[in-house]
Amino acid sequence: MEKTVNNKAWFMVLPVLVLVAFSAVIPLMTVVNYSVQDTFGNNQFFWAGTEWFVDLLASERFTDALVRNLIFSFSILAIQIPLGIFIALCMPRKGWGVPVCLVLMALPLLVPWNVVGTIWQVFGRADIGLLGYVLNNIGIEYNYTQDPVAAWATVIIMDVWHWTSLVVLLCYAGLVSIPEAYYQAARIDGASKWAIFRFIQLPKMHRVLLIAVLLRFMDSFMIYTEPFVVTGGGPGNSTTFLSIDLVKMALGQFDLGPAAAMSLVYFLIILVFSWVFYTVMTNVGAEKPETKGE
Amino acid sequence: MTVVSEPTQTARSTGALPKGRVIGQSKLHLDKAKRPLSERLTFLVPTLYIVFLMLPIYWLFNMSLKTNQEILSGFSLWPANPTLANYMVIFTDPSWYSGYINSITYVVLNTVISVSVALPAAYAFSRYKFLGDKHLFFWLLTNRMAPPAVFALPFFQLYSSFGLIDTHIAVALAHCLFNVPLAVWILEGFMSGVPKEIDETAYIDGYSFPKFFVKIFMPLIASGIGVAAFFCFMFSWVELLIARTLTTTDAKPIAATMTRTVSASGLDWGVLAAAGVLTIIPGALVIWFVRNYIAKGFALGRV
C-alpha cells in the first residue's frame, strides 16, 4: 500500500511513546546507571567504570548460564520445529476436526506460565504424578529434583508441551494458504509426497517458519517462570538459565552492579536477535498483499 | 518462489491443461479409493499429540477432585470419590479468591490501556510515513522481546518511588511494556488489510477523522481489535515475574498466591490443583472466538 508522508502522524503515536518510554526507557536508564557504579549500601554510589562488565564476561557463572541457555534454546528448536511441521502436515484441512484441533492444541499456550510449571512439577513426581510414577514403575530411575539429566529432560519436555503448538499453528496457517492448484499441478506431474513437501509446502511455509524459529528462540532465551517453578534452577545449578540467574542476583542478593551489567549484556544479545526478527517480519509484510484476502 | 511455480509451469508447458485436469481428477478418485488407510494414519498424529497435551492437564483436573489424603495415600487414574471441596476452599477463602480478583483487575486495566493507546498508533503506522517511523516500530518490538527479568528490579524501584507498589495500576502499567507493542503490531497487521480507498471516500463524504475512525474504521477491524485485546489479556494473565515483584498483599495475583502455597510446608496438592484448573478456564473459554486468528496473534499480526 502506498503510504502518504505525514509527520503529524507523530501525534497518534505519542500516547504509545509516552507509555512505553515510562515503562521501558526509565527502567533501562536505572540499569545503565547501576552498571557503572558500586555501592556499599546507604545509597552511596561510586563510579566503577567498566569493572562489572569485565568481571561479568570473565565470570564462569555468566558464561555457564549463557551456554546452558543456548543449549536449551537449540534443543527445543531441534525438537519443536520438525515436530510442529509434521503435526501441521497431518492436521485435517476441512470439517469438524479443524476447530477442534485448533482449540485443543492452543490450550497449553494459554495456561499461566507458573501453572505450566506446577502441572509438570506434579506430573513428574514419583509418588503422585502420572509420568514419574509410570517411569519409575517400568524401571527407569527418574527424579527431577536429584538428577540433572532428569531435570533437563523434564524442562525440555515441558517446553515441548507448552510451545510446540505455536509452531503447529503457524505452519498450519502457512499450509492452508497454498492454493489447491499447486497440488493439482503436482498430481499431474505425479509428484511423490516427499516432492510435494519439499517443493511446494516447505517453500510456501518458509516465512511462517522463520517467524516460528525466531519467536521460539527469543522466548526460550528469556524463559524464567516454568523452570523456576519445576526445578528452581537445580539440582545444583544445572538448569539455571540466564533469567533465573539474573533474578537470583538482582532480587535475591541485591548485587545491583553485576546484575545491571548482566542485564545490559543480556539485553544487547536480545537486541541483535530482535533486529534479525524485525527484518524478517517486515519483509514478510512487504510480500504479503497478494495473499491478504485469506 | 521460482521453485514453487515450477509445477504449474510444467502443467502449462505440456499444453494440455483441460486434459491434465481429467487426469488429476481420476487420480483424485484413486486417492479416495485408497484413502481409508492413509487417512486413519494421518488422523493418528494430531490425535496422539492432543492426547499428549491433555494428559498433564487431565492429571491436574484429576487431582483437583481428590482430597489431599487420597492424593497422597495411593495412585489412581481417576478420583474414587470426586469432591468439590478443593474448589469450595478457593471460593470461600479470601486469600485465594482475592488473588483471582486482583489478577482480573490488573489484566483488564492493562488490556483497556494497551488497546486504546495502540489503536491510533497502529493507524499511523499502517497509513502514514513519518520521521523515524521504522525505528520507532523496531524499538517497540525490542520491548516485546525484552526479558522481564531485566526489568524486574528497576520496575520495583521506579514504582516504589511513585508509591505505586502493591497497586493494580502498577502491574497494569508494567505489563504495557510488552502488551502495547504487541497490540500495535497485531492491529497494524489487521489495519493494513483494509484498503486505503475507504479512508479517502469517507473524508470526501465529509467525515472528520475521529468520526470516521469510530464509526467506519473500527467496525471494519472489529475482529482485529478483539484479537489484540485477547492477546493482551492473555499475556498479562500468564505473566508472573513482574506481577509478583510489584505486589505484596493487596494486589497479589493468583499466580503468586500459588507459588506461596508451593513453598509452604503443608502442601495442599488438591487445592493447588484446583487453583491451577481455575486459572486455565478464562483462556479456555475465549479461545473459541479467536481460533482462526490465533496464529496471526502469536506471529504479531504477520501471518
Tab-separated table of N, CA and C in Angstrom, chain A residues 113-225:
chain	number	residue	atom	x	y	z
A	113	TRP	N	2.125	-19.260	33.023
A	113	TRP	CA	3.411	-19.954	32.971
A	113	TRP	C	3.758	-20.666	34.252
A	114	ASN	N	3.371	-20.107	35.388
A	114	ASN	CA	3.731	-20.814	36.614
A	114	ASN	C	2.836	-22.027	36.817
A	115	VAL	N	1.617	-21.990	36.220
A	115	VAL	CA	0.758	-23.170	36.301
A	115	VAL	C	1.337	-24.270	35.413
A	116	VAL	N	1.933	-23.880	34.276
A	116	VAL	CA	2.645	-24.862	33.456
A	116	VAL	C	3.709	-25.542	34.314
A	117	GLY	N	4.447	-24.724	35.061
A	117	GLY	CA	5.452	-25.277	35.957
A	117	GLY	C	4.833	-26.206	36.976
A	118	THR	N	3.741	-25.753	37.592
A	118	THR	CA	3.081	-26.569	38.616
A	118	THR	C	2.582	-27.889	38.029
A	119	ILE	N	1.969	-27.794	36.834
A	119	ILE	CA	1.439	-29.004	36.197
A	119	ILE	C	2.543	-30.046	36.040
A	120	TRP	N	3.711	-29.600	35.559
A	120	TRP	CA	4.784	-30.570	35.301
A	120	TRP	C	5.496	-30.971	36.575
A	121	GLN	N	5.508	-30.082	37.544
A	121	GLN	CA	6.090	-30.429	38.826
A	121	GLN	C	5.317	-31.599	39.443
A	122	VAL	N	3.981	-31.496	39.335
A	122	VAL	CA	3.134	-32.562	39.869
A	122	VAL	C	3.227	-33.805	39.000
A	123	PHE	N	3.139	-33.598	37.687
A	123	PHE	CA	3.097	-34.696	36.724
A	123	PHE	C	4.347	-35.562	36.815
A	124	GLY	N	5.491	-34.947	37.129
A	124	GLY	CA	6.742	-35.693	37.144
A	124	GLY	C	7.094	-36.321	38.478
A	125	ARG	N	6.310	-36.034	39.510
A	125	ARG	CA	6.660	-36.579	40.829
A	125	ARG	C	6.437	-38.085	40.868
A	126	ALA	N	7.386	-38.773	41.492
A	126	ALA	CA	7.316	-40.231	41.504
A	126	ALA	C	6.149	-40.739	42.352
A	127	ASP	N	5.758	-39.983	43.400
A	127	ASP	CA	4.708	-40.507	44.274
A	127	ASP	C	3.298	-40.183	43.782
A	128	ILE	N	3.078	-38.957	43.283
A	128	ILE	CA	1.694	-38.606	42.933
A	128	ILE	C	1.522	-38.213	41.471
A	129	GLY	N	2.614	-38.207	40.689
A	129	GLY	CA	2.487	-37.784	39.300
A	129	GLY	C	2.444	-38.953	38.350
A	130	LEU	N	1.636	-38.834	37.306
A	130	LEU	CA	1.466	-39.921	36.351
A	130	LEU	C	2.796	-40.276	35.696
A	131	LEU	N	3.507	-39.265	35.181
A	131	LEU	CA	4.740	-39.509	34.439
A	131	LEU	C	5.803	-40.149	35.334
A	132	GLY	N	6.055	-39.528	36.490
A	132	GLY	CA	7.079	-40.035	37.391
A	132	GLY	C	6.745	-41.432	37.876
A	133	TYR	N	5.481	-41.668	38.190
A	133	TYR	CA	5.038	-42.958	38.704
A	133	TYR	C	5.250	-44.054	37.669
A	134	VAL	N	4.786	-43.761	36.439
A	134	VAL	CA	4.900	-44.767	35.378
A	134	VAL	C	6.361	-45.056	35.077
A	135	LEU	N	7.174	-43.997	34.920
A	135	LEU	CA	8.589	-44.182	34.584
A	135	LEU	C	9.295	-45.006	35.647
A	136	ASN	N	9.069	-44.668	36.911
A	136	ASN	CA	9.754	-45.394	37.976
A	136	ASN	C	9.274	-46.833	38.070
A	137	ASN	N	7.991	-47.047	37.730
A	137	ASN	CA	7.467	-48.407	37.824
A	137	ASN	C	7.921	-49.311	36.690
A	138	ILE	N	8.279	-48.707	35.539
A	138	ILE	CA	8.809	-49.575	34.484
A	138	ILE	C	10.329	-49.630	34.565
A	139	GLY	N	10.883	-49.170	35.667
A	139	GLY	CA	12.297	-49.405	35.932
A	139	GLY	C	13.245	-48.307	35.523
A	140	ILE	N	12.710	-47.119	35.179
A	140	ILE	CA	13.612	-46.019	34.839
A	140	ILE	C	13.750	-45.104	36.049
A	141	GLU	N	14.983	-44.948	36.519
A	141	GLU	CA	15.220	-44.027	37.626
A	141	GLU	C	14.860	-42.625	37.143
A	142	TYR	N	13.891	-42.009	37.772
A	142	TYR	CA	13.526	-40.669	37.314
A	142	TYR	C	13.197	-39.816	38.520
A	143	ASN	N	14.028	-38.822	38.785
A	143	ASN	CA	13.763	-37.910	39.894
A	143	ASN	C	14.348	-36.543	39.541
A	144	TYR	N	13.471	-35.624	39.125
A	144	TYR	CA	13.986	-34.372	38.586
A	144	TYR	C	14.569	-33.440	39.645
A	145	THR	N	14.362	-33.740	40.937
A	145	THR	CA	14.964	-32.860	41.938
A	145	THR	C	16.385	-33.301	42.298
A	146	GLN	N	16.751	-34.534	41.945
A	146	GLN	CA	18.080	-35.045	42.295
A	146	GLN	C	18.997	-35.161	41.088
A	147	ASP	N	18.429	-35.607	39.983
A	147	ASP	CA	19.234	-35.999	38.844
A	147	ASP	C	19.204	-34.915	37.763
A	148	PRO	N	20.369	-34.319	37.436
A	148	PRO	CA	20.386	-33.244	36.433
A	148	PRO	C	19.817	-33.675	35.082
A	149	VAL	N	20.098	-34.917	34.680
A	149	VAL	CA	19.590	-35.378	33.376
A	149	VAL	C	18.070	-35.387	33.386
A	150	ALA	N	17.488	-35.914	34.462
A	150	ALA	CA	16.023	-35.951	34.563
A	150	ALA	C	15.468	-34.532	34.608
A	151	ALA	N	16.174	-33.631	35.304
A	151	ALA	CA	15.710	-32.245	35.385
A	151	ALA	C	15.694	-31.613	33.994
A	152	TRP	N	16.771	-31.836	33.244
A	152	TRP	CA	16.826	-31.294	31.881
A	152	TRP	C	15.727	-31.890	31.016
A	153	ALA	N	15.558	-33.207	31.106
A	153	ALA	CA	14.526	-33.863	30.303
A	153	ALA	C	13.162	-33.276	30.634
A	154	THR	N	12.891	-33.069	31.927
A	154	THR	CA	11.592	-32.523	32.324
A	154	THR	C	11.399	-31.127	31.753
A	155	VAL	N	12.431	-30.280	31.892
A	155	VAL	CA	12.301	-28.905	31.427
A	155	VAL	C	12.083	-28.866	29.912
A	156	ILE	N	12.792	-29.735	29.187
A	156	ILE	CA	12.652	-29.729	27.721
A	156	ILE	C	11.290	-30.274	27.303
A	157	ILE	N	10.876	-31.390	27.919
A	157	ILE	CA	9.557	-31.940	27.558
A	157	ILE	C	8.465	-30.941	27.909
A	158	MET	N	8.640	-30.258	29.032
A	158	MET	CA	7.649	-29.254	29.425
A	158	MET	C	7.557	-28.160	28.366
A	159	ASP	N	8.705	-27.714	27.863
A	159	ASP	CA	8.673	-26.658	26.862
A	159	ASP	C	8.074	-27.166	25.549
A	160	VAL	N	8.388	-28.419	25.212
A	160	VAL	CA	7.783	-29.010	24.007
A	160	VAL	C	6.265	-29.050	24.169
A	161	TRP	N	5.826	-29.446	25.348
A	161	TRP	CA	4.383	-29.499	25.642
A	161	TRP	C	3.772	-28.099	25.533
A	162	HIS	N	4.484	-27.124	26.073
A	162	HIS	CA	3.947	-25.776	26.176
A	162	HIS	C	3.891	-25.066	24.825
A	163	TRP	N	4.950	-25.189	24.022
A	163	TRP	CA	5.100	-24.299	22.874
A	163	TRP	C	5.074	-24.940	21.498
A	164	THR	N	5.095	-26.286	21.383
A	164	THR	CA	5.081	-26.875	20.037
A	164	THR	C	3.856	-26.423	19.261
A	165	SER	N	2.747	-26.225	19.987
A	165	SER	CA	1.511	-25.820	19.315
A	165	SER	C	1.673	-24.512	18.563
A	166	LEU	N	2.537	-23.641	19.062
A	166	LEU	CA	2.764	-22.375	18.369
A	166	LEU	C	3.319	-22.644	16.973
A	167	VAL	N	4.292	-23.543	16.890
A	167	VAL	CA	4.871	-23.910	15.596
A	167	VAL	C	3.799	-24.548	14.721
A	168	VAL	N	3.006	-25.452	15.322
A	168	VAL	CA	1.947	-26.117	14.567
A	168	VAL	C	0.988	-25.093	13.977
A	169	LEU	N	0.529	-24.159	14.824
A	169	LEU	CA	-0.467	-23.185	14.363
A	169	LEU	C	0.094	-22.308	13.250
A	170	LEU	N	1.347	-21.871	13.409
A	170	LEU	CA	1.942	-21.022	12.371
A	170	LEU	C	2.096	-21.793	11.067
A	171	CYS	N	2.611	-23.018	11.148
A	171	CYS	CA	2.777	-23.827	9.933
A	171	CYS	C	1.426	-24.106	9.288
A	172	TYR	N	0.450	-24.395	10.104
A	172	TYR	CA	-0.879	-24.681	9.574
A	172	TYR	C	-1.419	-23.463	8.822
A	173	ALA	N	-1.216	-22.262	9.421
A	173	ALA	CA	-1.655	-21.039	8.748
A	173	ALA	C	-0.953	-20.898	7.400
A	174	GLY	N	0.329	-21.293	7.338
A	174	GLY	CA	1.039	-21.232	6.073
A	174	GLY	C	0.520	-22.264	5.079
A	175	LEU	N	0.202	-23.448	5.586
A	175	LEU	CA	-0.234	-24.540	4.698
A	175	LEU	C	-1.587	-24.267	4.062
A	176	VAL	N	-2.531	-23.747	4.848
A	176	VAL	CA	-3.875	-23.554	4.288
A	176	VAL	C	-3.893	-22.418	3.268
A	177	SER	N	-2.824	-21.605	3.238
A	177	SER	CA	-2.818	-20.516	2.267
A	177	SER	C	-2.293	-20.978	0.910
A	178	ILE	N	-1.895	-22.259	0.793
A	178	ILE	CA	-1.438	-22.767	-0.506
A	178	ILE	C	-2.657	-23.073	-1.370
A	179	PRO	N	-2.750	-22.462	-2.555
A	179	PRO	CA	-3.912	-22.706	-3.407
A	179	PRO	C	-3.962	-24.159	-3.866
A	180	GLU	N	-5.172	-24.673	-4.028
A	180	GLU	CA	-5.380	-26.063	-4.422
A	180	GLU	C	-4.689	-26.374	-5.760
A	181	ALA	N	-4.578	-25.348	-6.624
A	181	ALA	CA	-3.993	-25.544	-7.952
A	181	ALA	C	-2.586	-26.124	-7.876
A	182	TYR	N	-1.853	-25.729	-6.871
A	182	TYR	CA	-0.480	-26.239	-6.724
A	182	TYR	C	-0.485	-27.748	-6.554
A	183	TYR	N	-1.445	-28.253	-5.745
A	183	TYR	CA	-1.495	-29.695	-5.501
A	183	TYR	C	-1.958	-30.423	-6.751
A	184	GLN	N	-2.916	-29.796	-7.464
A	184	GLN	CA	-3.391	-30.432	-8.700
A	184	GLN	C	-2.247	-30.565	-9.688
A	185	ALA	N	-1.481	-29.473	-9.829
A	185	ALA	CA	-0.348	-29.497	-10.738
A	185	ALA	C	0.634	-30.593	-10.325
A	186	ALA	N	0.835	-30.724	-9.027
A	186	ALA	CA	1.770	-31.735	-8.539
A	186	ALA	C	1.264	-33.127	-8.866
A	187	ARG	N	-0.061	-33.302	-8.757
A	187	ARG	CA	-0.651	-34.606	-9.031
A	187	ARG	C	-0.476	-34.975	-10.499
A	188	ILE	N	-0.657	-33.963	-11.369
A	188	ILE	CA	-0.475	-34.197	-12.804
A	188	ILE	C	0.946	-34.682	-13.067
A	189	ASP	N	1.873	-34.038	-12.380
A	189	ASP	CA	3.269	-34.415	-12.579
A	189	ASP	C	3.614	-35.720	-11.885
A	190	GLY	N	2.667	-36.269	-11.145
A	190	GLY	CA	2.920	-37.496	-10.423
A	190	GLY	C	3.943	-37.338	-9.320
A	191	ALA	N	3.909	-36.176	-8.681
A	191	ALA	CA	4.908	-35.910	-7.646
A	191	ALA	C	4.667	-36.788	-6.426
A	192	SER	N	5.734	-37.235	-5.818
A	192	SER	CA	5.610	-38.024	-4.594
A	192	SER	C	5.267	-37.101	-3.431
A	193	LYS	N	4.855	-37.719	-2.315
A	193	LYS	CA	4.523	-36.912	-1.137
A	193	LYS	C	5.716	-36.075	-0.699
A	194	TRP	N	6.887	-36.698	-0.748
A	194	TRP	CA	8.099	-36.001	-0.338
A	194	TRP	C	8.349	-34.805	-1.263
A	195	ALA	N	8.144	-35.022	-2.587
A	195	ALA	CA	8.385	-33.935	-3.537
A	195	ALA	C	7.406	-32.788	-3.295
A	196	ILE	N	6.148	-33.143	-3.011
A	196	ILE	CA	5.161	-32.095	-2.718
A	196	ILE	C	5.608	-31.287	-1.511
A	197	PHE	N	6.068	-32.010	-0.487
A	197	PHE	CA	6.519	-31.318	0.717
A	197	PHE	C	7.735	-30.452	0.412
A	198	ARG	N	8.704	-31.026	-0.279
A	198	ARG	CA	9.978	-30.341	-0.488
A	198	ARG	C	9.830	-29.130	-1.416
A	199	PHE	N	8.995	-29.275	-2.467
A	199	PHE	CA	8.980	-28.220	-3.488
A	199	PHE	C	7.756	-27.323	-3.433
A	200	ILE	N	6.709	-27.727	-2.721
A	200	ILE	CA	5.537	-26.845	-2.628
A	200	ILE	C	5.339	-26.360	-1.200
A	201	GLN	N	5.183	-27.326	-0.270
A	201	GLN	CA	4.785	-26.926	1.080
A	201	GLN	C	5.888	-26.206	1.828
A	202	LEU	N	7.108	-26.749	1.750
A	202	LEU	CA	8.191	-26.138	2.507
A	202	LEU	C	8.489	-24.712	2.033
A	203	PRO	N	8.626	-24.487	0.721
A	203	PRO	CA	8.874	-23.096	0.286
A	203	PRO	C	7.746	-22.155	0.680
A	204	LYS	N	6.496	-22.670	0.637
A	204	LYS	CA	5.368	-21.809	0.989
A	204	LYS	C	5.334	-21.520	2.491
A	205	MET	N	5.925	-22.424	3.257
A	205	MET	CA	5.903	-22.247	4.712
A	205	MET	C	7.112	-21.487	5.210
A	206	HIS	N	8.075	-21.200	4.334
A	206	HIS	CA	9.364	-20.792	4.885
A	206	HIS	C	9.284	-19.488	5.671
A	207	ARG	N	8.350	-18.606	5.308
A	207	ARG	CA	8.248	-17.353	6.063
A	207	ARG	C	7.653	-17.571	7.452
A	208	VAL	N	6.562	-18.308	7.511
A	208	VAL	CA	5.991	-18.577	8.839
A	208	VAL	C	6.977	-19.355	9.688
A	209	LEU	N	7.754	-20.214	9.030
A	209	LEU	CA	8.741	-20.985	9.778
A	209	LEU	C	9.810	-20.082	10.370
A	210	LEU	N	10.231	-19.099	9.590
A	210	LEU	CA	11.216	-18.148	10.113
A	210	LEU	C	10.670	-17.442	11.342
A	211	ILE	N	9.419	-17.001	11.229
A	211	ILE	CA	8.791	-16.347	12.385
A	211	ILE	C	8.776	-17.293	13.577
A	212	ALA	N	8.383	-18.548	13.313
A	212	ALA	CA	8.297	-19.525	14.402
A	212	ALA	C	9.662	-19.725	15.052
A	213	VAL	N	10.699	-19.897	14.228
A	213	VAL	CA	12.037	-20.137	14.777
A	213	VAL	C	12.475	-18.952	15.632
A	214	LEU	N	12.298	-17.749	15.101
A	214	LEU	CA	12.749	-16.571	15.847
A	214	LEU	C	11.965	-16.384	17.141
A	215	LEU	N	10.638	-16.525	17.052
A	215	LEU	CA	9.825	-16.358	18.265
A	215	LEU	C	10.206	-17.379	19.321
A	216	ARG	N	10.363	-18.619	18.883
A	216	ARG	CA	10.703	-19.673	19.831
A	216	ARG	C	12.084	-19.440	20.425
A	217	PHE	N	13.015	-18.970	19.584
A	217	PHE	CA	14.351	-18.728	20.103
A	217	PHE	C	14.327	-17.618	21.154
A	218	MET	N	13.677	-16.507	20.813
A	218	MET	CA	13.663	-15.366	21.732
A	218	MET	C	12.986	-15.745	23.048
A	219	ASP	N	11.815	-16.402	22.927
A	219	ASP	CA	11.073	-16.703	24.151
A	219	ASP	C	11.797	-17.735	25.008
A	220	SER	N	12.456	-18.697	24.378
A	220	SER	CA	13.170	-19.684	25.184
A	220	SER	C	14.430	-19.064	25.770
A	221	PHE	N	14.930	-18.027	25.124
A	221	PHE	CA	16.132	-17.373	25.608
A	221	PHE	C	15.837	-16.565	26.870
A	222	MET	N	14.583	-16.179	27.061
A	222	MET	CA	14.282	-15.441	28.288
A	222	MET	C	13.352	-16.233	29.202
A	223	ILE	N	13.374	-17.543	29.077
A	223	ILE	CA	12.492	-18.367	29.905
A	223	ILE	C	12.872	-18.210	31.374
A	224	TYR	N	11.851	-18.080	32.211
A	224	TYR	CA	12.121	-17.940	33.642
A	224	TYR	C	11.160	-18.792	34.475
A	225	THR	N	9.866	-18.446	34.371
A	225	THR	CA	8.892	-18.970	35.327
A	225	THR	C	8.821	-20.492	35.358
